[in-house]
Coordinates of C-alpha atoms in Angstrom, one line a residue:
X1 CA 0.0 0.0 0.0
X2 CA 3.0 2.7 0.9
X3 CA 4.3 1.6 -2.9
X4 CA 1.2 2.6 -4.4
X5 CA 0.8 5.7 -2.7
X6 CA 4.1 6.7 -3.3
X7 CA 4.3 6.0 -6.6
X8 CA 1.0 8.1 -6.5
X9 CA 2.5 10.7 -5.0
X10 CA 5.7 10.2 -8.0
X11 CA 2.4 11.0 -10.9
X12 CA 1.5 14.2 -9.4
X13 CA 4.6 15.5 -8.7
X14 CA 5.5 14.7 -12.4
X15 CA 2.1 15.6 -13.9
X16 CA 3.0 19.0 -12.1
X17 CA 5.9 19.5 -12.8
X18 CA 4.8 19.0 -16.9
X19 CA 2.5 21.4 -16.2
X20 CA 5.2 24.2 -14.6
X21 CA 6.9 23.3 -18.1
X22 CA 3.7 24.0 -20.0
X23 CA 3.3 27.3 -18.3
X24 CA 7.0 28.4 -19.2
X25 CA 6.5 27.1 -22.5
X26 CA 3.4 29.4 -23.5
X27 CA 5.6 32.5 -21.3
X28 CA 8.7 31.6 -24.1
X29 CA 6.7 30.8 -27.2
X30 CA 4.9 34.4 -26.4
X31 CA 8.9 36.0 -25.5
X32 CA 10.2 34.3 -28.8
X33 CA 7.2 36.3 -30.8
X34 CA 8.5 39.4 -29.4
X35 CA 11.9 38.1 -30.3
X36 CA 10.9 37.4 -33.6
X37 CA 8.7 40.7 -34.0
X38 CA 12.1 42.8 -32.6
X39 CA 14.0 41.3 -35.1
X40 CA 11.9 41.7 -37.9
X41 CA 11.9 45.6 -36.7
X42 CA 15.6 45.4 -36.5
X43 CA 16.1 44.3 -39.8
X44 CA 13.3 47.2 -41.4
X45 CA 15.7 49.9 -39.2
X46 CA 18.6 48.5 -40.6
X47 CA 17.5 48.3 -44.0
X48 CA 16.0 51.5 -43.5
X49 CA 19.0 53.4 -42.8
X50 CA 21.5 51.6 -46.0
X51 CA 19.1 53.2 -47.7
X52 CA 18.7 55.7 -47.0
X53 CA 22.6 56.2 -47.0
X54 CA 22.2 55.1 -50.6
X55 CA 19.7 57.9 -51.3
X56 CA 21.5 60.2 -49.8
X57 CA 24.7 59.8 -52.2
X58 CA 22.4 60.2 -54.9
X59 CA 20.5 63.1 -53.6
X60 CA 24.4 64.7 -53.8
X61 CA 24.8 63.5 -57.3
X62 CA 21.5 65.3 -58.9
X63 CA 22.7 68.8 -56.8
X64 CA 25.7 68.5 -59.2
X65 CA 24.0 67.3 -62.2
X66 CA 21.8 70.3 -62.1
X67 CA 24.1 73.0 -61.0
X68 CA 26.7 71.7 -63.8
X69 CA 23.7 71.7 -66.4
X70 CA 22.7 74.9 -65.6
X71 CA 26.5 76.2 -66.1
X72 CA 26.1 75.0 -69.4
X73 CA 23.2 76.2 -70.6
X74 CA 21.7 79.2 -68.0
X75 CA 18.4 77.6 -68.9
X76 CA 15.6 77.6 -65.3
X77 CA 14.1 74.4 -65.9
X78 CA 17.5 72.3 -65.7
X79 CA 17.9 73.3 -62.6
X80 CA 15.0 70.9 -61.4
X81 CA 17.4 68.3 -60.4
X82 CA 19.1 71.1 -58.1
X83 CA 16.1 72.1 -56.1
X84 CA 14.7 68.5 -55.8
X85 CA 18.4 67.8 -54.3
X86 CA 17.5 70.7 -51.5
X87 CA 14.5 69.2 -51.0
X88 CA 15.4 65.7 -50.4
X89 CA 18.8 66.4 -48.4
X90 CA 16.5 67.9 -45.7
X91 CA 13.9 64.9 -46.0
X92 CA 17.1 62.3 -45.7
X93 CA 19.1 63.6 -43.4
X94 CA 16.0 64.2 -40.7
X95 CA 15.4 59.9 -41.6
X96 CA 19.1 59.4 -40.8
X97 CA 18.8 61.1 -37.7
X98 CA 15.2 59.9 -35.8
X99 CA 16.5 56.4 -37.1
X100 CA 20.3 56.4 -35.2
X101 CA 19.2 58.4 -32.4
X102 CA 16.9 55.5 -32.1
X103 CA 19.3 53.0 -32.4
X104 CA 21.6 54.9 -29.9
X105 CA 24.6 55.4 -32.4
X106 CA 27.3 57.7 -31.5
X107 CA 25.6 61.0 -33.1
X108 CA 28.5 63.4 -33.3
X109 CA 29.7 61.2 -36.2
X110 CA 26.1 62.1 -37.8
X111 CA 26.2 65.5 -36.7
X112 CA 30.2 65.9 -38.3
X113 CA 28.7 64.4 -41.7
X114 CA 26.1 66.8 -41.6
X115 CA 27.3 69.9 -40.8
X116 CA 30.0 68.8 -44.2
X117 CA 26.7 68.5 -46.0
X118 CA 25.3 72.0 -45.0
X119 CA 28.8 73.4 -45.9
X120 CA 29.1 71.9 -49.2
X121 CA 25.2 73.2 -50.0
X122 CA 26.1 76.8 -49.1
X123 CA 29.2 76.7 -51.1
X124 CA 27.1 74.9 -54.5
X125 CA 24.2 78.2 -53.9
X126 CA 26.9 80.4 -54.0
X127 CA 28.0 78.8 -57.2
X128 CA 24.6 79.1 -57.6
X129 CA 24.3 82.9 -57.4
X130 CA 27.0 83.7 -59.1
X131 CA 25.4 81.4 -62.4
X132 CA 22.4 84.0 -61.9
X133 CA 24.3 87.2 -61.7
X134 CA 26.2 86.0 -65.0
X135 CA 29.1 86.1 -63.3
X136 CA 31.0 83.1 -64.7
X137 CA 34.4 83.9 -64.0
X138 CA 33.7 83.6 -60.3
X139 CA 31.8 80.3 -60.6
X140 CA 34.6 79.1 -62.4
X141 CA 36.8 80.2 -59.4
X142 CA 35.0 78.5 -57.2
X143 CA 33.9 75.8 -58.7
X144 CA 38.1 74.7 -59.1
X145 CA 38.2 74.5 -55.3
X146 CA 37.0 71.0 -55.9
X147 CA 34.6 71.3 -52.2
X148 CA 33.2 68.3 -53.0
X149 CA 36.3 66.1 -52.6
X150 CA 35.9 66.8 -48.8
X151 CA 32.1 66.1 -48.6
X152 CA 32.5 62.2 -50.6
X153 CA 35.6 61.9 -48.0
X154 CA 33.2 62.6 -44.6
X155 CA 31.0 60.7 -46.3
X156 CA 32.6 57.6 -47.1
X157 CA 33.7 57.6 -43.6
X158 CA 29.9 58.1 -42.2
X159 CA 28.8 55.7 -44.3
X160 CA 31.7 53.1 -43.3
X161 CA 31.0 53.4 -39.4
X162 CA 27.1 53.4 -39.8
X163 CA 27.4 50.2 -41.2
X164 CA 29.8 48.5 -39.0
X165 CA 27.2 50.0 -36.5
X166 CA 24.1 48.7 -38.1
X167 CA 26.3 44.9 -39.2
X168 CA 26.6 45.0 -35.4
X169 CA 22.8 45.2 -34.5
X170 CA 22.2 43.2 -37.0
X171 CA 24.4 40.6 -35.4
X172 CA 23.2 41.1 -32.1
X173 CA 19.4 40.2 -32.6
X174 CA 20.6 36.8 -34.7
X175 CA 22.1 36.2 -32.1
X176 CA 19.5 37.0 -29.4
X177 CA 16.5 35.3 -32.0
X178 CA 18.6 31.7 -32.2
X179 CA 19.2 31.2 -28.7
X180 CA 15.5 31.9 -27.8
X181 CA 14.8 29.3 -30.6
X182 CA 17.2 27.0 -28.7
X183 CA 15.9 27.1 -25.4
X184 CA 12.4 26.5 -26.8
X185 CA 13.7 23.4 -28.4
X186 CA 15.5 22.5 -25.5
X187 CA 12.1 23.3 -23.2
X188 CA 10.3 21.1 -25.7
X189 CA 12.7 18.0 -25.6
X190 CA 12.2 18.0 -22.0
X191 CA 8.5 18.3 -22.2
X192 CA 8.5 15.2 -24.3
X193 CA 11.3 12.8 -22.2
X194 CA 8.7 13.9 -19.0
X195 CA 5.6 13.7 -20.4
X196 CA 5.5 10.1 -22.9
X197 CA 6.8 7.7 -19.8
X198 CA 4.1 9.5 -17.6
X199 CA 1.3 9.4 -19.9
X200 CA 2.5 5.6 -20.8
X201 CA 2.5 4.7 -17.3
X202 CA -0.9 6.3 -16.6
X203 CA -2.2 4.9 -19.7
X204 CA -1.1 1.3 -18.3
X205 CA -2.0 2.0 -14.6
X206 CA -5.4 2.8 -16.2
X207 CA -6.0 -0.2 -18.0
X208 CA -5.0 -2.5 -15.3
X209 CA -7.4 -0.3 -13.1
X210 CA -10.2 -1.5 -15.7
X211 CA -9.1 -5.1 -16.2
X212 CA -9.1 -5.4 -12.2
X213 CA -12.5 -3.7 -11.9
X214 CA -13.8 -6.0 -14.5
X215 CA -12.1 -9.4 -12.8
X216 CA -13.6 -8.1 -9.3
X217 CA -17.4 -7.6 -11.0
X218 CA -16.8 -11.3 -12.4
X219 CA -16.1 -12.9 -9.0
X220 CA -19.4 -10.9 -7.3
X221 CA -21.1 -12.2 -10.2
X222 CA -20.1 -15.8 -9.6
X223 CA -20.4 -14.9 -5.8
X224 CA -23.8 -14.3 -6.0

């Protein structure tokens, strides 16, 4: 009788114990969501901001293309790819910005890059100006400086940090996303090497429960 009700005793503390591990099971699946749904979001950012670094080379490239066209030929509507580049550099940059602050980058490299940016955009309206006022001569001047050579060299150096930066992130939540896979197959395993020899014992203490109950109805049959 003390074997029975110990191994009684040895059911419900494994039956509860499978059920602790159920519990922690639905707490990681819904963790390893989040997980998932962080990395997804890390991946958009990180996308986001390559990019956008992308865009913002080329935003660079149609400022020249229409300042050099409208050297050429002084005509107003080939200076469309000029104002679309003001437009866009101020629509860039402010993505750049809200999306590293975010990711808590190191912002003085951001704010370096950018105040090269502003610099090189004063210097290309002054070019500008000087287109309008007919005064070649002092374009040409100025356009020899060659100010650009200094923006595409802060900018190669932005760009090369950000995406050590953003490679780095990136790493981080592949990191943090497989091991929460792990220790839900681990927690699984477990589950299973706990939960088939309990249910294949209950399932056999059962049955012998019902093959004894129908012996014993037999005898009190024959009994009476």
């Amino acid at each position: 009788m003390n074997v029975i009700h110990f191994r009684g005793k040895v059911i419900y503390v494994v039956v509860s114990v499978i059920g602790i591990l159920l519990l922690v099971n639905i707490l990681l699946i819904y963790e390893n969501s989040k997980r998932i749904e962080h990395h997804k979001n890390v991946q958009h950012q990180v996308d986001e901001v390559k990019l956008n670094l992308v865009e913002t080379v080329r935003t660079f490239h149609l400022l020249d293309i229409g300042l050099r066209g409208y050297a050429l030929s002084p005509n107003p509507q080939l200076l469309a790819p000029f104002d679309s580049s003001l437009v866009r550099k101020v629509r860039l940059l402010n993505l750049l910005k809200s999306s590293l602050q975010e990711q808590q980058f190191d912002m003085s490299a951001f704010y370096e890059f950018e105040s090269e940016v502003e610099v090189y955009y004063q210097y290309t309206q002054q070019m500008k100006f000087f287109l309008d006022q007919g005064d070649f001569a002092s374009f040409k001047k100025l356009f020899e400086q060659d100010h650009g050579l200094k923006l595409v060299t802060s900018y190669r150096s932005f760009v090369a940090r950000v995406q050590q930066f953003e490679n780095e992130i990136q790493v981080k939540a592949e990191e943090n996303y497989q091991l929460a896979l792990k220790l839900n197959y681990w927690l699984q395993a477990l589950l299973f090497l706990l939960a088939m020899p309990t249910l294949l014992y209950l399932a056999y203490y059962a049955n012998r429960t019902f093959l004894m109950t129908e012996k014993l109805h037999q005898v009190e049959v024959e009994k009476a």
